[in-house]
Amino acid sequence: MNENIDQEDDVSVNYNARKYRTPDGAPTDIVIFTITSTDRAKAKKTLPHRELQVLLIKRKRWPFEGRWALPGGFTNETETVHECAKRELCEETGVKNVHIEYFNAYSAPNRDPRGWMISHAFFALVNEVELSSREAASDAAEVGLFSMDEAAAMELAFDHNLILQDALARIREMMVTTTIAKSFLPVEFTISELYQVLQTVVPDFEERNFIRKITSTQSRRGIIEEVRNRAGEPMLSNRHSQRAAQLYRFTDYVPRLSIYS
Amino acid sequence: MNENIDQEDDVSVNYNARKYRTPDGAPTDIVIFTITSTDRAKAKKTLPHRELQVLLIKRKRWPFEGRWALPGGFTNETETVHECAKRELCEETGVKNVHIEYFNAYSAPNRDPRGWMISHAFFALVNEVELSSREAASDAAEVGLFSMDEAAAMELAFDHNLILQDALARIREMMVTTTIAKSFLPVEFTISELYQVLQTVVPDFEERNFIRKITSTQSRRGIIEEVRNRAGEPMLSNRHSQRAAQLYRFTDYVPRLSIYS
DNA sequence: CCAATAGTGTCTATGAGACACTATCAG
DNA sequence: CTGATAGTGTCTCATAGACACTATTGG
């Protein structure tokens, strides 16, 4: 047991980490979520079909050669794991400045055949429009988007099935408690789009009077605001409907939730 | 740059991590919070003065010898970082089965003079009654409880000031969105005690009609329940007051919060 | 004029928030 | 009978939740 190195080691300025078994790397794994919209085959304008998907890459090397895995890579000594994750995300998808967040460490012994690897897991939320250009550029055989059902049915490399499920649970919770839904929406969106995105990530989210609560209650006033043009007229969109719908955008307001009030 | 080792390395079953710069250890740091109660010097029964405190240890070795630091230690290859944190918590305080939770990784280059150390930070919530026995046993000069103000004013070892502030922000948020307040309370408690604990951790938490909301509104019904004896009579406590107060306990109910409903 | 989306009217029951008020009881 | 804690009465206004209803407009 090499616990308490810093307390039970002999007192020495010449601390030498090489005396101990040390990790064989500090990998990051990034669960990249996106929501794809596919137009339903109808003559009239309709809301698209949306699906939550995760980006996976096909491994070309041992270990788990040929298996699908979460994108990621090894952290350098000169960067933080957060910087590493952002770098890997950019390399994999070409996007920057998206919502990326650390959520857990995976450190089960033998989770990686290459050695003692404690993985730092992140999730990222990427808008499909930002992802689409990269999709074409990549080798389609090696990068793929999969629905949650598809991914859950696959045998991913390492403990990536577990990481994916944990990430999914996390974003489901955050989807309704924070404003991260904005990552899956254009800056200006309609209430239906917002509602659809929420339902796509959290299937059992249901609010029958959603439009009223979001637009005409004090407590939620401030999360989103109506978009108006310079003349102060409401801006509308009819991209999904005959009747034009009011456009909204998220504000910077961060609501405080509490189980006690 | 040794990024993407697993993809850009030559194909080889004889992967050798020693070819790369690897971390020099996988330390954990544990922010152990407790709430102390000290009776106010009064003749009559009063509510105690409560204060949120954090447990720190005085380092005996290089680096940062003599400085106060968060307790923690190095993870072994045979355990997860979560197991390591629980082990260290038990060694430091003697308590098991308390709320301990992972919340972030600290990986800034050069955060540790001993080498490349990515620290896994946990916070733990320990009831003062569980901590009191250990307090006497420990060398008082080396283990101490400090208020948030005291600790923030100290120059802690490593980046432990940052870790402490992050942990504090996290438990402040969780204190009002989850039922972790139970960690600082006896199993059976009065409404005043609960309210006091909430205010101790989150100073700007204020609910003037707290007792009504918690006891007589549908939406919160289920978080706590009245304690009754076998005969079905309400159990009361007068430990802090002349007039006896109803005792409550937390249920297993986990409320779902949402900014959209 | 239909289908699909957008949005309103209206009702009831419940809760939020404010503030004054009563209850208990050791010292 | 005072001080400290515990808890209630009562008011107004806002909101939740349900459900039927109207509005818009391309095809």
Coordinates of N, CA, C and O in Angstrom, one line a residue, chain A residues 1-9 19-21 116, chain B residues 73-80 83-88 91:
Chain A
M1 N 0.9 -1.2 0.0 CA 0.0 0.0 0.0 C 0.9 1.2 0.0 O 1.7 1.4 0.9
N2 N 0.7 2.1 -0.9 CA 1.5 3.3 -1.0 C 0.7 4.5 -0.6 O 0.9 5.6 -1.1
E3 N -0.3 4.3 0.3 CA -1.1 5.4 0.7 C -0.3 6.4 1.5 O 0.8 6.0 2.1
N4 N -0.8 7.6 1.5 CA -0.1 8.6 2.3 C 1.4 8.8 2.1 O 2.2 8.9 3.0
I5 N 1.7 8.8 0.8 CA 3.1 9.0 0.5 C 3.7 10.2 1.1 O 4.7 10.2 1.7
D6 N 2.8 11.3 1.0 CA 3.4 12.6 1.4 C 3.5 12.7 3.0 O 4.0 13.7 3.4
Q7 N 2.9 11.7 3.7 CA 3.0 11.8 5.1 C 3.9 10.7 5.7 O 4.6 10.9 6.7
E8 N 4.0 9.6 5.1 CA 4.7 8.5 5.7 C 6.0 8.2 5.0 O 6.9 7.5 5.5
D9 N 6.3 8.9 3.9 CA 7.6 8.8 3.3 C 8.6 9.5 4.2 O 8.3 10.3 5.0
K19 N 9.6 6.2 -7.2 CA 9.7 5.1 -6.2 C 8.3 4.4 -6.1 O 8.2 3.3 -5.5
Y20 N 7.3 5.0 -6.6 CA 5.9 4.4 -6.4 C 5.4 4.0 -7.8 O 5.7 4.6 -8.8
R21 N 4.4 3.2 -7.7 CA 3.6 2.8 -8.9 C 2.8 4.0 -9.2 O 2.1 4.6 -8.4
W116 N -2.6 1.3 -15.9 CA -3.4 2.0 -14.9 C -3.8 3.4 -15.4 O -3.0 4.3 -15.5
Chain B
G73 N -4.8 11.7 0.0 CA -3.6 10.8 -0.1 C -3.6 10.2 -1.5 O -4.4 10.6 -2.4
F74 N -2.7 9.3 -1.8 CA -2.5 8.8 -3.1 C -3.4 7.6 -3.3 O -3.5 6.7 -2.4
T75 N -3.9 7.5 -4.5 CA -4.7 6.3 -4.9 C -3.8 5.2 -5.2 O -2.7 5.4 -5.8
N76 N -4.2 4.0 -4.8 CA -3.5 2.8 -5.2 C -4.0 2.3 -6.5 O -5.1 2.5 -6.9
E77 N -3.2 1.5 -7.1 CA -3.5 0.9 -8.4 C -4.7 -0.1 -8.3 O -5.4 -0.4 -9.2
T78 N -4.9 -0.5 -7.0 CA -5.9 -1.6 -6.8 C -7.2 -1.0 -6.4 O -8.1 -1.8 -6.0
E79 N -7.4 0.3 -6.4 CA -8.7 0.8 -5.9 C -9.1 2.0 -6.8 O -8.3 2.5 -7.6
T80 N -10.4 2.3 -6.8 CA -10.8 3.5 -7.5 C -10.5 4.7 -6.7 O -10.3 4.7 -5.5
E83 N -12.9 4.9 -3.8 CA -12.5 4.1 -2.7 C -11.4 4.7 -1.9 O -11.4 4.7 -0.7
C84 N -10.5 5.3 -2.6 CA -9.4 6.0 -2.0 C -9.9 7.1 -1.1 O -9.5 7.2 0.1
A85 N -10.8 7.8 -1.6 CA -11.3 9.0 -0.8 C -12.1 8.5 0.4 O -11.9 9.1 1.5
K86 N -12.8 7.4 0.3 CA -13.5 6.9 1.5 C -12.5 6.4 2.5 O -12.7 6.6 3.7
R87 N -11.5 5.7 2.0 CA -10.4 5.2 2.9 C -9.8 6.4 3.7 O -9.6 6.3 4.9
E88 N -9.4 7.4 2.9 CA -8.7 8.5 3.6 C -9.6 9.2 4.5 O -9.2 9.7 5.6
E91 N -9.7 7.2 7.6 CA -8.4 7.4 8.4 C -8.3 8.7 9.1 O -7.8 8.8 10.2

